[in-house]
Amino acid sequence: MGNHPTVCRLMRGVFNLQPPSKPKPPVWDVELLLSFMDTWGPSDSLTLPQTTCRTLLLLLLTSAARIGEIADLQYPPSSRQPHRWEFTYGRGLTKTSRQGQHAPTFVVKPYPPNHLRCPITALTAYDILTLPHRPVPSSLFLTSRKPYRSASKDTLARWVKTTIHAAGIDATLYTAHSTRAASTTAAHTRGLQLPDILKTAQWTRATTFYNHYYRPPPQRQCPQPCLIHNVKIALCPR
């Protein structure tokens, strides 16, 4: 049966329609990108493009969020406290929202061990720089040149690729979405518990993480403080 000409032709056709995909490369080193952004100096002394990129990358890495979710964050924040900022989504939903759930919010918390890598510090500096140009309401991220307006998902993706390329990472191998795999892989490698990773990234099954996002480098990275624990997707109380 397996050698029948019709069956062989059929299997060749299936192979041609769905050729084996290329193996995905290991994720890039999060520490390499963070160390590069550290060289810029304090957030309150940066240019608008630098502050924008630092804030964007820190939010992506600490939340394991999708680019589209970050692009949909609305300004002003629904709640703003010294150690907690909370944002709503323009569409009111995220990709993983389900019927019966209250509208999700995006919560940002500080990272005290290193102010250069603190999302709250970066957000505060970004808010000060953009406030004179900001239409209200608007998306959290604005374009960095006049006329200032809400930045699209594609614009945010371009900023991500530009920054990782400047850090010495081969941006031709990765999309902007790779921040999701890079941050969760780094968190797992450095000892963060799997349930915490799944909750932060909004995955219901561990197989989603292991099959599509967990791509550790050949050599285990040295343990470093983990950023991912500082930003969570929180559901509003019922």
Coordinates of C-alpha atoms in Angstrom, one line a residue:
M1 CA 0.0 0.0 0.0
G2 CA 2.8 2.4 0.9
N3 CA 4.4 1.9 -2.5
H4 CA 1.3 2.4 -4.6
P5 CA 2.0 5.1 -7.2
T6 CA -1.1 7.1 -6.3
V7 CA -0.2 7.1 -2.6
C8 CA 3.3 8.1 -3.4
R9 CA 2.1 11.0 -5.6
L10 CA -0.3 12.1 -2.9
M11 CA 2.5 12.1 -0.2
R12 CA 4.8 14.1 -2.5
G13 CA 2.1 16.7 -3.0
V14 CA 1.5 17.0 0.8
F15 CA 5.2 17.5 1.2
N16 CA 5.3 20.2 -1.4
L17 CA 2.4 22.0 0.1
Q18 CA 3.8 21.8 3.6
P19 CA 7.5 21.5 3.5
P20 CA 9.3 21.0 6.8
S21 CA 9.9 24.4 8.5
K22 CA 13.4 25.5 9.3
P23 CA 14.5 25.0 12.9
K24 CA 14.1 28.2 14.8
P25 CA 17.3 29.7 16.2
P26 CA 17.9 30.0 20.0
V27 CA 16.5 33.2 21.4
W28 CA 18.7 36.2 21.8
D29 CA 20.3 37.1 25.1
V30 CA 18.1 39.4 27.1
E31 CA 21.1 40.5 29.2
L32 CA 22.9 41.7 26.1
L33 CA 20.1 44.0 25.2
L34 CA 19.6 45.3 28.8
S35 CA 23.4 45.9 29.2
F36 CA 23.4 47.9 25.9
M37 CA 20.5 50.1 27.1
D38 CA 22.3 50.6 30.4
T39 CA 25.1 52.4 28.5
W40 CA 22.6 55.1 27.6
G41 CA 22.5 56.3 31.2
P42 CA 19.6 57.4 33.4
S43 CA 16.2 57.7 31.8
D44 CA 15.7 61.3 32.8
S45 CA 18.7 62.3 30.7
L46 CA 17.8 60.6 27.4
T47 CA 16.5 61.8 24.1
L48 CA 12.9 61.1 23.2
P49 CA 13.8 58.2 20.8
Q50 CA 16.0 56.6 23.5
T51 CA 13.4 57.0 26.2
T52 CA 10.8 55.6 23.9
C53 CA 12.8 52.5 23.0
R54 CA 13.9 51.9 26.6
T55 CA 10.3 52.2 27.9
L56 CA 8.9 50.0 25.1
L57 CA 11.5 47.2 25.5
L58 CA 11.3 47.2 29.3
L59 CA 7.5 46.8 29.1
L60 CA 7.8 44.0 26.6
L61 CA 10.4 42.1 28.5
T62 CA 8.8 42.4 31.9
S63 CA 5.3 41.5 30.8
A64 CA 6.0 39.0 27.9
A65 CA 3.2 41.0 26.2
R66 CA 2.5 41.0 22.5
I67 CA 3.4 44.1 20.4
G68 CA -0.2 44.6 19.6
E69 CA -1.2 44.7 23.2
I70 CA 1.4 47.3 24.0
A71 CA 0.3 49.4 21.0
D72 CA -3.3 49.3 22.3
L73 CA -2.5 50.7 25.8
Q74 CA -4.4 53.9 26.4
Y75 CA -3.2 57.2 28.0
P76 CA -3.8 58.5 30.6
P77 CA -3.4 55.5 32.9
S78 CA -6.5 54.4 34.7
S79 CA -4.5 54.4 37.9
R80 CA -1.2 56.0 38.7
Q81 CA 0.6 55.5 42.0
P82 CA 4.3 55.8 42.9
H83 CA 4.8 52.1 42.7
R84 CA 2.1 51.0 40.3
W85 CA 0.7 52.2 37.0
E86 CA -2.3 50.6 35.5
F87 CA -3.5 51.0 31.8
T88 CA -6.6 49.9 29.9
Y89 CA -6.7 48.6 26.4
G90 CA -8.3 50.6 23.6
R91 CA -10.3 47.7 22.3
G92 CA -11.1 46.6 25.9
L93 CA -9.9 43.0 25.1
T94 CA -6.7 41.1 24.5
K95 CA -6.0 38.1 22.3
T96 CA -6.7 35.7 25.2
S97 CA -9.8 37.4 26.6
R98 CA -12.7 35.1 27.1
Q99 CA -16.5 35.6 27.6
G100 CA -17.5 36.2 31.1
Q101 CA -14.2 37.8 32.1
H102 CA -13.9 41.4 33.1
A103 CA -11.9 43.8 31.0
P104 CA -8.1 43.1 31.5
T105 CA -5.7 45.9 32.5
F106 CA -2.0 46.2 32.2
V107 CA -0.2 46.7 35.5
V108 CA 3.4 48.1 35.7
K109 CA 5.5 47.7 38.9
P110 CA 9.0 49.0 39.7
Y111 CA 12.3 47.1 39.6
P112 CA 14.2 48.5 42.6
P113 CA 17.5 46.5 42.1
N114 CA 18.4 48.7 39.1
H115 CA 16.8 52.0 38.2
L116 CA 18.2 51.8 34.7
R117 CA 16.0 48.8 34.1
C118 CA 13.0 50.0 36.1
P119 CA 9.8 50.2 34.0
I120 CA 8.3 52.8 36.4
T121 CA 11.4 55.0 36.1
A122 CA 11.3 54.8 32.3
L123 CA 7.6 55.4 32.1
T124 CA 7.9 58.5 34.3
A125 CA 10.7 60.0 32.1
Y126 CA 8.7 59.1 29.0
D127 CA 5.6 60.8 30.4
I128 CA 7.4 64.0 31.1
L129 CA 8.9 64.1 27.6
T130 CA 5.7 63.4 25.7
L131 CA 3.2 65.3 27.8
P132 CA 3.6 68.6 25.9
H133 CA 2.9 66.9 22.6
R134 CA 0.3 64.4 23.7
P135 CA -3.3 64.5 22.5
V136 CA -5.6 63.2 25.2
P137 CA -6.9 60.6 25.0
S138 CA -4.3 58.7 23.0
S139 CA -2.3 55.5 22.9
L140 CA 0.5 55.3 25.5
F141 CA 3.2 55.4 22.8
L142 CA 3.5 58.3 20.4
T143 CA 5.5 58.7 17.2
S144 CA 8.8 60.3 18.0
R145 CA 8.6 63.0 15.3
K146 CA 6.1 65.7 14.5
P147 CA 3.2 65.5 14.0
Y148 CA 3.0 63.5 17.2
R149 CA 0.2 60.9 17.1
S150 CA -0.5 57.4 18.4
A151 CA 2.2 54.9 17.2
S152 CA 1.0 51.9 15.3
K153 CA 1.9 48.3 16.0
D154 CA 4.2 48.3 13.0
T155 CA 6.0 51.4 14.3
L156 CA 6.6 49.8 17.6
A157 CA 7.9 46.6 15.9
R158 CA 10.3 48.7 13.9
W159 CA 11.6 50.3 17.1
V160 CA 12.2 46.9 18.7
K161 CA 14.1 45.6 15.7
T162 CA 16.2 48.8 15.5
T163 CA 17.1 48.5 19.2
I164 CA 18.1 44.9 19.2
H165 CA 20.1 45.4 16.1
A166 CA 22.0 48.3 17.7
A167 CA 22.7 46.0 20.7
G168 CA 24.6 43.7 18.4
I169 CA 21.9 41.1 17.9
D170 CA 21.3 39.8 14.4
A171 CA 17.8 41.3 13.8
T172 CA 17.5 39.4 10.5
L173 CA 16.9 36.2 12.5
Y174 CA 14.2 37.6 14.7
T175 CA 10.9 39.4 14.6
A176 CA 9.8 42.0 17.1
H177 CA 7.6 39.3 18.6
S178 CA 10.8 37.5 19.7
T179 CA 10.8 39.6 22.9
R180 CA 8.0 37.3 24.1
A181 CA 10.2 34.2 23.7
A182 CA 13.4 35.9 24.9
S183 CA 11.9 37.1 28.1
T184 CA 10.1 33.9 29.1
T185 CA 13.0 31.7 28.1
A186 CA 15.4 33.9 30.2
A187 CA 12.9 33.8 33.1
H188 CA 12.7 30.0 33.0
T189 CA 16.5 29.6 32.6
R190 CA 17.0 31.8 35.7
G191 CA 14.7 29.8 37.9
L192 CA 11.3 31.5 37.7
Q193 CA 8.5 29.0 38.4
L194 CA 6.6 27.8 35.3
P195 CA 3.1 28.7 36.7
D196 CA 4.3 32.3 37.2
I197 CA 5.6 32.4 33.6
L198 CA 2.4 31.0 32.2
K199 CA 0.3 33.5 34.2
T200 CA 2.3 36.5 33.2
A201 CA 2.3 35.5 29.5
Q202 CA -1.4 34.5 29.6
W203 CA -0.8 30.9 28.5
T204 CA -3.1 28.2 29.8
R205 CA -0.9 25.2 28.8
A206 CA 2.8 24.6 29.4
T207 CA 3.0 23.0 26.0
T208 CA 2.4 26.4 24.4
F209 CA 5.5 27.7 26.0
Y210 CA 7.7 24.7 25.4
N211 CA 6.6 24.1 21.8
H212 CA 6.6 27.7 20.5
Y213 CA 8.6 30.0 22.8
Y214 CA 11.2 28.1 24.9
R215 CA 14.4 28.2 22.9
P216 CA 17.3 28.4 25.3
P217 CA 20.8 29.1 24.0
P218 CA 23.3 26.2 23.8
Q219 CA 24.9 27.2 27.1
R220 CA 22.9 28.0 30.2
Q221 CA 23.1 31.7 31.1
C222 CA 24.5 32.8 34.5
P223 CA 21.7 33.5 37.0
Q224 CA 20.6 37.2 37.0
P225 CA 17.8 39.0 38.7
C226 CA 14.6 38.3 36.7
L227 CA 12.6 41.2 35.3
I228 CA 9.5 39.3 34.2
H229 CA 8.0 39.2 37.7
N230 CA 7.4 42.9 37.9
V231 CA 4.7 43.4 35.3
K232 CA 1.5 41.4 35.3
I233 CA -1.7 41.3 33.3
A234 CA -4.3 41.8 36.0
L235 CA -8.0 41.2 35.8
C236 CA -10.2 43.9 37.3
P237 CA -12.0 42.7 40.4
R238 CA -15.6 41.6 40.0

